[in-house]
């Protein structure tokens, strides 16, 4: 049933320039048919006509010609059907009229013109073959049933066959050329789309770089200076303790000095990981997120920690190390800062038409709304004394990875109940095989 529907959609589709040409012709045929019928009546008072037929067809052609101006989008998908059924009905009406009038020359010439023009108006080979075959069979059967001489019968069939043969060759060549142009245009459109997307991504990366430079300047001027100033003060205290022979106080201050130096080393390492680790050339591969999360769960599950996930998570084209870093940071944060006796973390994914939305939900203390933006900045920790070995770059790294892959990260939280982090990745970015696109830009997975 699906194949049949697609077939009829294909043969009914037409380009706008074809629709525009066809509707203008129909609008000219509508009054022309009526006038031509009146002229024939003036020269041949004994003609035989089907009562009301010319008025009906004139009206049908008028409606068919005006239709695209009122339903443009509908016409793109269905106008091929309209043209076919109009020309098929009108062509067979003329063949029958020729039969009723014993194939008079004025009727025969008009029929030839319409049949030839009908083929040129059709936009699909299937409809052309159907139109030609049925018209030729109808004409042959009608001639066989008349008293016209054998020479006249042969001449009519031969001339009609010749018209059909040459018009079919002409239209078939046009349709092949149109199909070739359509494929080339699609390729160009796809290349332009990919190039535009690449430029948008580069502009976004440049914007991110500028923002990171601002953050880096802030870090250097504030976060790095603070332990450096503390170290300088502690060194002076140690010097004073030695001069005053207060060795125990000196040892205590020396321990504090080493702690400040370790903190400074942690900050510098964090900056290097943030600035260099993600910016290096990444390699996109097909990542089985389900398997990756399963392994992550097995290495982070303890007696007081329960981690669960959806039954099946999707496969994505991404840098596996970076994607693992995203989930690892979110899961470990959910465990580290959990204030419940039993920590619970759930990893899931919702699929939409154009995107995947992963989520990591915990039952922790929650995050106040005023901190929702702050937590994604460098070295920003809500609990300053909770972990001295934490650099405060985890969520900043997560955001940077997601931004670099064209996605978005957000959160919803309720104080005392828990927090849910949402990671949105667009299918156009993560379901496209980089190698396939490089070889053939028109290949995009959906």
Coordinates of C-alpha atoms in Angstrom, one line a residue:
X1 CA 0.0 0.0 0.0
X2 CA 2.9 2.4 0.9
X3 CA 4.7 1.7 -2.5
X4 CA 1.5 2.4 -4.4
X5 CA 0.9 5.6 -2.6
X6 CA 4.5 6.8 -3.3
X7 CA 4.1 5.8 -6.9
X8 CA 1.0 8.0 -7.4
X9 CA 2.7 10.8 -5.5
X10 CA 5.7 10.6 -7.8
X11 CA 3.7 10.6 -11.1
X12 CA 1.5 13.5 -9.8
X13 CA 4.3 15.8 -8.9
X14 CA 5.2 18.7 -11.2
X15 CA 7.7 21.5 -11.2
X16 CA 6.3 25.0 -10.8
X17 CA 7.4 26.1 -14.3
X18 CA 5.5 23.1 -15.8
X19 CA 2.4 24.0 -13.7
X20 CA 2.6 27.6 -14.8
X21 CA 2.8 26.6 -18.5
X22 CA 0.1 24.0 -18.3
X23 CA -2.4 26.3 -16.5
X24 CA -1.9 29.0 -19.1
X25 CA -2.6 26.5 -21.9
X26 CA -5.7 25.3 -20.2
X27 CA -6.9 28.9 -19.7
X28 CA -6.5 29.4 -23.5
X29 CA -8.1 26.1 -24.4
X30 CA -11.2 26.9 -22.3
X31 CA -12.5 29.7 -24.5
X32 CA -10.8 28.4 -27.6
X33 CA -12.7 25.1 -27.5
X34 CA -16.0 26.9 -27.3
X35 CA -15.1 29.3 -30.2
X36 CA -13.7 26.4 -32.3
X37 CA -16.9 24.4 -31.8
X38 CA -19.1 27.4 -32.9
X39 CA -17.0 27.9 -36.0
X40 CA -17.3 24.2 -37.0
X41 CA -21.0 24.5 -36.5
X42 CA -21.2 27.5 -38.9
X43 CA -19.4 25.5 -41.6
X44 CA -21.1 22.2 -41.0
X45 CA -24.7 22.5 -39.9
X46 CA -25.1 18.7 -40.1
X47 CA -22.5 17.9 -37.5
X48 CA -23.2 15.5 -34.6
X49 CA -22.3 16.7 -31.1
X50 CA -22.8 15.4 -27.6
X51 CA -25.2 17.8 -25.9
X52 CA -23.5 20.0 -23.3
X53 CA -20.1 18.4 -23.7
X54 CA -18.3 21.4 -25.1
X55 CA -19.6 23.6 -22.3
X56 CA -18.6 21.0 -19.7
X57 CA -15.1 20.7 -21.0
X58 CA -14.7 24.5 -21.3
X59 CA -15.7 24.8 -17.7
X60 CA -13.3 21.9 -16.6
X61 CA -10.4 23.5 -18.4
X62 CA -11.1 26.9 -16.8
X63 CA -11.2 25.4 -13.3
X64 CA -8.1 23.4 -14.0
X65 CA -6.3 26.4 -15.3
X66 CA -7.2 28.6 -12.3
X67 CA -6.6 25.8 -9.6
X68 CA -2.8 26.5 -9.1
X69 CA -3.4 30.1 -8.4
X70 CA -5.5 29.2 -5.4
X71 CA -3.8 25.9 -4.2
X72 CA -0.2 26.3 -5.1
X73 CA 1.3 23.7 -2.7
X74 CA -1.4 21.2 -3.5
X75 CA -0.8 21.7 -7.2
X76 CA 2.9 20.8 -6.9
X77 CA 2.0 17.4 -5.7
X78 CA -1.1 16.6 -7.7
X79 CA -1.3 18.8 -10.8
X80 CA 0.1 15.9 -12.9
X81 CA -3.0 13.9 -12.1
X82 CA -5.3 16.9 -13.0
X83 CA -3.6 17.3 -16.5
X84 CA -3.7 13.6 -17.2
X85 CA -7.4 13.1 -16.4
X86 CA -8.4 16.3 -18.2
X87 CA -6.5 15.4 -21.4
X88 CA -7.5 11.7 -21.2
X89 CA -11.2 12.6 -21.0
X90 CA -11.0 15.3 -23.6
X91 CA -8.9 13.2 -26.0
X92 CA -11.4 10.3 -25.9
X93 CA -14.3 12.7 -26.3
X94 CA -12.7 14.0 -29.5
X95 CA -12.0 10.5 -30.8
X96 CA -15.7 9.7 -30.2
X97 CA -16.8 12.9 -31.9
X98 CA -14.7 12.0 -34.9
X99 CA -16.4 8.7 -35.0
X100 CA -19.9 10.3 -34.8
X101 CA -19.0 12.6 -37.7
X102 CA -17.4 9.9 -39.9
X103 CA -13.9 11.3 -39.4
X104 CA -14.4 14.6 -41.1
X105 CA -11.2 16.5 -41.8
X106 CA -12.0 19.5 -39.5
X107 CA -12.7 17.1 -36.6
X108 CA -9.7 14.9 -37.3
X109 CA -7.2 17.8 -37.5
X110 CA -8.5 19.2 -34.2
X111 CA -8.2 15.8 -32.6
X112 CA -4.6 15.4 -33.8
X113 CA -3.6 18.7 -32.4
X114 CA -5.2 17.9 -29.0
X115 CA -3.7 14.5 -28.8
X116 CA -0.2 15.8 -29.7
X117 CA -0.5 18.7 -27.2
X118 CA -1.8 16.3 -24.5
X119 CA 1.4 14.2 -24.7
X120 CA 3.5 17.4 -24.4
X121 CA 1.6 18.5 -21.4
X122 CA 2.0 15.2 -19.4
X123 CA 4.9 15.1 -17.0
X124 CA 5.4 11.4 -16.4
X125 CA 6.2 8.5 -18.7
X126 CA 3.6 6.2 -17.2
X127 CA 0.8 8.8 -18.0
X128 CA 2.2 9.3 -21.5
X129 CA 2.1 5.5 -22.2
X130 CA -1.4 5.2 -20.8
X131 CA -2.6 8.2 -22.8
X132 CA -1.0 7.0 -26.1
X133 CA -2.0 3.4 -25.7
X134 CA -5.7 4.0 -24.8
X135 CA -6.1 6.8 -27.5
X136 CA -4.6 4.6 -30.2
X137 CA -6.8 1.6 -29.3
X138 CA -9.9 3.8 -29.1
X139 CA -9.2 5.3 -32.5
X140 CA -8.5 1.9 -34.1
X141 CA -11.7 0.4 -32.6
X142 CA -13.8 3.4 -33.7
X143 CA -12.4 3.3 -37.2
X144 CA -13.0 -0.5 -37.4
X145 CA -16.7 0.2 -36.6
X146 CA -17.2 2.8 -39.3
X147 CA -17.9 2.5 -43.1
X148 CA -14.8 4.6 -44.0
X149 CA -12.7 3.0 -46.8
X150 CA -9.7 0.9 -46.1
X151 CA -7.3 3.5 -47.5
X152 CA -8.7 6.2 -45.2
X153 CA -8.6 3.9 -42.2
X154 CA -4.9 3.0 -42.9
X155 CA -4.0 6.7 -43.4
X156 CA -5.7 7.8 -40.1
X157 CA -4.0 5.0 -38.1
X158 CA -0.6 5.6 -39.7
X159 CA -0.7 9.3 -39.2
X160 CA -1.9 9.0 -35.6
X161 CA 0.8 6.4 -34.9
X162 CA 3.5 8.7 -36.4
X163 CA 2.3 11.6 -34.3
X164 CA 2.4 9.5 -31.2
X165 CA 5.8 8.0 -32.0
X166 CA 7.5 11.4 -32.6
X167 CA 5.8 13.2 -29.8
X168 CA 6.7 10.4 -27.4
X169 CA 10.4 10.6 -28.4
X170 CA 10.3 14.4 -27.9
X171 CA 8.7 14.2 -24.5
X172 CA 10.8 11.3 -23.4
X173 CA 13.9 13.2 -24.2
X174 CA 12.6 16.2 -22.3
X175 CA 11.7 14.1 -19.3
X176 CA 15.2 12.5 -19.2
X177 CA 16.8 15.9 -19.4
X178 CA 14.5 17.3 -16.7
X179 CA 15.3 14.4 -14.4
X180 CA 19.0 14.9 -14.9
X181 CA 18.7 18.6 -14.1
X182 CA 16.6 17.8 -11.0
X183 CA 19.4 15.5 -9.7
X184 CA 22.0 18.1 -10.4
X185 CA 20.0 20.8 -8.7
X186 CA 19.4 18.6 -5.7
X187 CA 23.1 18.0 -5.5
X188 CA 23.8 21.7 -5.7
X189 CA 21.1 22.5 -3.1
X190 CA 22.6 19.8 -0.8
X191 CA 26.1 21.2 -1.2
X192 CA 24.9 24.7 -0.5
X193 CA 23.0 23.5 2.5
X194 CA 26.0 21.7 3.9
X195 CA 28.3 24.7 3.2
X196 CA 25.8 27.0 4.9
X197 CA 25.6 24.7 7.9
X198 CA 29.4 24.5 8.0
X199 CA 29.6 28.4 7.9
X200 CA 27.0 28.6 10.7
X201 CA 29.0 26.1 12.8
X202 CA 32.2 28.0 12.2
X203 CA 30.5 31.2 13.2
X204 CA 29.1 29.5 16.3
X205 CA 32.6 28.2 17.1
X206 CA 34.1 31.6 16.7
X207 CA 31.5 33.0 19.1
X208 CA 32.3 30.3 21.6
X209 CA 36.1 31.1 21.2
X210 CA 35.5 34.7 21.9
X211 CA 33.4 33.8 25.0
X212 CA 36.1 31.4 26.2
X213 CA 38.8 34.1 25.8
X214 CA 36.7 36.4 28.0
X215 CA 36.3 33.5 30.6
X216 CA 40.0 32.8 30.3
X217 CA 40.9 36.4 31.0
X218 CA 38.6 36.3 34.0
X219 CA 40.2 33.1 35.3
X220 CA 43.7 34.4 35.0
X221 CA 42.8 37.7 36.7
X222 CA 40.8 36.2 39.5
X223 CA 40.9 32.4 40.1
X224 CA 44.7 32.0 39.4
X225 CA 45.7 35.2 41.3
X226 CA 43.9 34.2 44.4
X227 CA 46.0 31.1 45.3
X228 CA 49.1 32.9 44.1
X229 CA 48.5 35.8 46.5
X230 CA 47.8 33.3 49.3
X231 CA 51.0 31.4 48.5
X232 CA 52.9 34.7 48.6
X233 CA 51.4 35.6 52.0
X234 CA 52.1 32.1 53.4
X235 CA 55.7 32.2 52.2
X236 CA 56.1 35.4 54.1
X237 CA 54.6 33.9 57.2
X238 CA 57.0 30.9 56.9
X239 CA 59.9 33.3 56.6
X240 CA 58.8 35.2 59.7
X241 CA 58.3 31.9 61.7
X242 CA 61.8 30.8 60.8
X243 CA 63.3 34.1 61.9
X244 CA 61.3 33.9 65.2
X245 CA 62.2 30.2 65.5
X246 CA 58.5 29.2 65.7
X247 CA 59.1 26.0 63.8
X248 CA 55.7 24.3 64.5
X249 CA 53.9 27.4 63.1
X250 CA 56.3 27.4 60.2
X251 CA 55.5 23.7 59.4
X252 CA 51.8 24.5 59.6
X253 CA 52.1 27.5 57.3
X254 CA 54.3 25.4 55.0
X255 CA 51.6 22.8 54.7
X256 CA 49.0 25.5 53.9
X257 CA 51.5 26.8 51.2
X258 CA 51.7 23.4 49.6
X259 CA 47.9 23.1 49.6
X260 CA 47.7 26.5 47.8
X261 CA 50.2 25.4 45.2
X262 CA 48.3 22.1 44.7
X263 CA 45.1 24.1 44.2
X264 CA 46.9 26.3 41.7
X265 CA 48.2 23.3 39.8
X266 CA 44.7 21.9 39.7
X267 CA 43.3 25.1 38.3
X268 CA 46.0 25.2 35.6
X269 CA 45.4 21.6 34.7
X270 CA 41.7 22.4 34.5
X271 CA 42.3 25.3 32.1
X272 CA 44.5 23.0 29.9
X273 CA 41.9 20.3 29.9
X274 CA 39.1 22.8 29.1
X275 CA 41.0 24.8 26.4
X276 CA 43.1 22.1 24.7
X277 CA 41.5 18.8 25.3
X278 CA 38.2 19.5 23.6
X279 CA 39.6 21.7 20.9
X280 CA 41.9 19.1 19.4
X281 CA 40.7 17.4 16.2
X282 CA 37.9 15.0 17.2
X283 CA 37.1 11.7 15.4
X284 CA 33.4 10.9 14.9
X285 CA 32.5 7.3 15.0
X286 CA 29.3 5.3 15.4
X287 CA 28.8 5.2 19.2
X288 CA 26.5 2.7 20.8
X289 CA 25.3 5.0 23.6
X290 CA 23.4 2.1 25.2
X291 CA 26.6 0.0 25.6
X292 CA 28.6 3.0 26.7
X293 CA 26.1 4.0 29.5
X294 CA 25.9 0.3 30.6
X295 CA 29.7 0.3 31.2
X296 CA 29.5 3.7 32.9
X297 CA 26.7 2.4 35.3
X298 CA 28.8 -0.7 36.2
X299 CA 31.8 1.4 37.2
X300 CA 29.8 3.9 39.3
X301 CA 27.3 1.7 41.1
X302 CA 27.9 1.2 44.9
X303 CA 25.8 0.0 47.9
X304 CA 24.3 3.5 48.4
X305 CA 24.2 4.4 44.7
X306 CA 21.5 3.1 42.3
X307 CA 21.8 4.0 38.6
X308 CA 19.3 3.0 36.0
X309 CA 18.7 3.8 32.3
X310 CA 16.1 3.4 29.5
X311 CA 15.8 0.0 27.9
X312 CA 17.6 1.1 24.7
X313 CA 19.5 4.2 23.9
X314 CA 20.3 5.3 20.3
X315 CA 23.5 5.0 18.2
X316 CA 25.1 8.4 17.3
X317 CA 28.0 9.6 15.2
X318 CA 30.1 11.5 17.7
X319 CA 33.5 11.6 19.3
X320 CA 33.1 8.7 21.8
X321 CA 35.6 10.1 24.3
X322 CA 33.8 13.4 24.5
X323 CA 30.3 11.8 24.7
X324 CA 31.6 9.6 27.5
X325 CA 33.0 12.7 29.3
X326 CA 29.5 14.3 29.1
X327 CA 27.7 11.4 30.8
X328 CA 30.5 10.7 33.2
X329 CA 30.6 14.3 34.5
X330 CA 26.8 14.4 34.9
X331 CA 26.6 11.0 36.7
X332 CA 29.6 11.6 39.0
X333 CA 28.3 15.1 39.9
X334 CA 24.9 13.5 40.7
X335 CA 26.6 11.0 43.0
X336 CA 29.2 13.4 44.6
X337 CA 26.8 16.1 45.6
X338 CA 23.9 13.8 46.6
X339 CA 22.6 14.4 50.1
X340 CA 20.4 11.3 50.4
X341 CA 21.2 8.0 52.1
X342 CA 20.4 6.3 48.9
X343 CA 21.5 8.2 45.8
X344 CA 19.4 7.5 42.7
X345 CA 20.4 8.4 39.1
X346 CA 18.3 7.7 36.0
X347 CA 19.6 8.1 32.4
X348 CA 17.0 8.3 29.6
X349 CA 16.3 9.6 26.1
X350 CA 13.3 11.0 24.3
X351 CA 13.2 11.0 20.5
X352 CA 11.5 13.7 18.5
X353 CA 11.2 14.3 14.8
X354 CA 14.4 16.3 14.5
X355 CA 16.3 15.6 17.7
X356 CA 17.2 13.4 20.6
X357 CA 16.9 14.7 24.1
X358 CA 18.9 12.8 26.7
X359 CA 18.3 13.4 30.4
X360 CA 20.2 12.6 33.6
X361 CA 17.9 12.8 36.6
X362 CA 19.0 12.5 40.3
X363 CA 17.4 12.8 43.7
X364 CA 20.0 15.2 45.1
X365 CA 19.6 18.5 46.9
X366 CA 18.6 20.4 43.8
X367 CA 20.0 23.6 42.4
X368 CA 18.5 27.1 43.0
X369 CA 17.2 28.8 39.8
X370 CA 19.6 31.7 40.2
X371 CA 22.6 29.3 39.8
X372 CA 21.3 27.5 36.6
X373 CA 23.6 29.6 34.4
X374 CA 26.5 30.0 36.8
X375 CA 27.2 26.3 37.2
X376 CA 28.2 26.0 33.5
X377 CA 31.0 28.6 33.9
X378 CA 34.6 27.8 34.6
X379 CA 35.6 27.1 38.2
X380 CA 32.1 27.8 39.6
X381 CA 31.2 25.5 42.5
X382 CA 28.1 25.8 44.6
X383 CA 29.8 24.1 47.5
X384 CA 33.3 25.6 47.8
X385 CA 34.6 23.4 50.6
X386 CA 32.9 20.1 49.6
X387 CA 35.8 18.7 47.5
X388 CA 39.3 20.4 47.4
X389 CA 40.3 18.1 44.6
X390 CA 37.5 19.4 42.4
X391 CA 38.5 22.0 39.8
X392 CA 35.0 23.2 39.1
X393 CA 35.3 22.7 35.3
X394 CA 33.1 19.5 34.9
X395 CA 29.8 21.2 33.8
X396 CA 31.8 23.8 31.8
X397 CA 33.4 21.0 29.8
X398 CA 30.0 19.3 29.3
X399 CA 28.5 22.5 28.0
X400 CA 31.5 23.1 25.7
X401 CA 31.2 19.6 24.2
X402 CA 27.5 19.9 23.6
X403 CA 27.9 23.4 22.1
X404 CA 30.6 22.1 19.8
X405 CA 28.3 19.4 18.5
X406 CA 25.5 21.9 17.7
X407 CA 23.4 20.8 20.7
X408 CA 22.0 22.5 23.8
X409 CA 22.1 21.7 27.5
X410 CA 19.6 22.9 30.1
X411 CA 18.2 21.8 33.5
X412 CA 15.2 21.7 35.7
X413 CA 15.5 21.4 39.4
X414 CA 13.4 21.4 42.6
X415 CA 15.1 22.2 45.9
X416 CA 15.3 19.1 48.1
X417 CA 13.9 16.8 45.4
X418 CA 16.5 16.6 42.7
X419 CA 17.8 17.9 39.4
X420 CA 17.3 16.8 35.7
X421 CA 19.9 17.8 33.1
X422 CA 18.6 17.8 29.5
X423 CA 21.0 17.3 26.6
X424 CA 19.5 18.1 23.2
X425 CA 21.4 16.7 20.1
X426 CA 19.9 17.3 16.6
X427 CA 19.6 14.4 14.3
X428 CA 21.1 16.3 11.4
X429 CA 24.4 16.6 13.4
X430 CA 24.6 13.2 15.1
X431 CA 22.9 10.8 12.6
X432 CA 25.1 11.8 9.7
X433 CA 28.1 9.6 8.8
X434 CA 31.0 12.0 8.1
X435 CA 32.7 9.7 5.6
X436 CA 29.5 9.1 3.7
X437 CA 28.8 12.8 3.5
X438 CA 32.4 13.5 2.3
X439 CA 32.0 11.0 -0.5
X440 CA 28.4 11.9 -1.4
X441 CA 27.0 15.2 0.1
X442 CA 23.4 14.0 -0.6
X443 CA 23.6 11.2 1.9
X444 CA 21.9 12.2 5.1
X445 CA 20.6 9.7 7.5
X446 CA 17.1 10.3 9.0

